[in-house]
Every structure is written in C-alpha cells, then in structure tokens.
Steps between C-alpha positions, in 0.01 A plus 500: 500500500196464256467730226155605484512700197564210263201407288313204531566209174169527278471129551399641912211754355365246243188330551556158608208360236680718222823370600346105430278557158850644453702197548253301365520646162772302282803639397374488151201694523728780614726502274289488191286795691820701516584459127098564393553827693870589361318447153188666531729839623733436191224451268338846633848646498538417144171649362273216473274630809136539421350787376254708716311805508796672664726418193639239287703201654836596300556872688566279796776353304864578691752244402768603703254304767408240285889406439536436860167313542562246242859476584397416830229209388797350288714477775200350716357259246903373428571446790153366625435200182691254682312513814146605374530220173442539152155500497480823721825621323366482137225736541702745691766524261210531205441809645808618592554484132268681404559806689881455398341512147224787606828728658644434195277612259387812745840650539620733205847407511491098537779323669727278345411159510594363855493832614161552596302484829549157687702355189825471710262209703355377169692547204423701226126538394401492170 
C-alpha cells in the first residue's frame, strides 16, 4: 500500500540546473556565506545597523538575538577552521571578535570574561 499523502523530498521539486550550480559551489564558499550572514544579523542585532530615515541603526539593537547569533558563528567558525584553513579561518574569527567585543560593550551589564556570547567556543575575549 502506497501512502499518497507523504510529501515529496525538496531535492524532487528542485530545479535540476539549481540543484548543479548547487553542487558545483565548494564547500567553502558556503560556509564562509553562512558565517557573513550569522554576522551581518549579529552585527544588526547588536546596534551597529545603519542609520536611515526611519530611525537610527541602534533602536534595532536586541541582544537577547544577538547572543544567539554570535554564539552560533563561534560554534560554526570552531568547528569549521580545520576544514575551511587558516586563511579563510582568520578573517572569520576577526570578526567574530569583534562582535564578541561590540556585544560586549552594547550590553549594560557585561558578562564575565568567558562568559559572553560564543566565548564557550573561543575563550574569553578581551
């Protein structure tokens, strides 16, 4: 008996030319484009958006957010260095830094040192 009511895999419903410039695309490339998105959310999430005519970047601030966004780019860029290399690596950790740092200096009531966003990947930040 077939049951008709389970949904097709998205891998069915892709298009087959997406599904090659997909695999095509090195491993690398995605992972780095994950973290630049993780960071550009955290960095948003911790104030340092833009300001526009609807308001200043800083009332989009909610670190609450930002905490999990750079906690999750720690745990990706950790556990990514040793298959991405140190030259991709460096730069992503740069600025996984400084949004440790930015968090830091946004939140009124700082964590203790090791205690902050991403920092149980990392170490402490200072």
């Amino acid at each position: 008996m077939s049951n008709e009511s389970e949904a097709p895999s998205p891998a069915v419903d892709e298009d087959p030319a997406a599904l090659r410039d997909i695999a095509e695309v090195p491993a690398v490339e995605v992972i780095t484009t994950a973290a630049v998105h993780l960071m550009s959310a955290a960095a948003v999430k911790c104030g340092l958006g833009p300001d526009t005519e609807a308001g200043p970047g800083a009332d989009l601030a909610d670190l609450d957010e930002a905490r999990k966004l750079i906690t999750a780019l720690a745990a990706l860029i950790t556990a990514a260095a040793p298959e991405i290399g140190n030259q991709h690596a460096r730069s992503l950790r740069d600025g996984l830094r400084s949004l440790q740092l930015a968090f830091r200096e946004a939140s009124p009531f700082p964590d203790a040192p090791g205690e902050g966003p991403g920092e149980a990947w990392t170490g402490a930040v200072s």
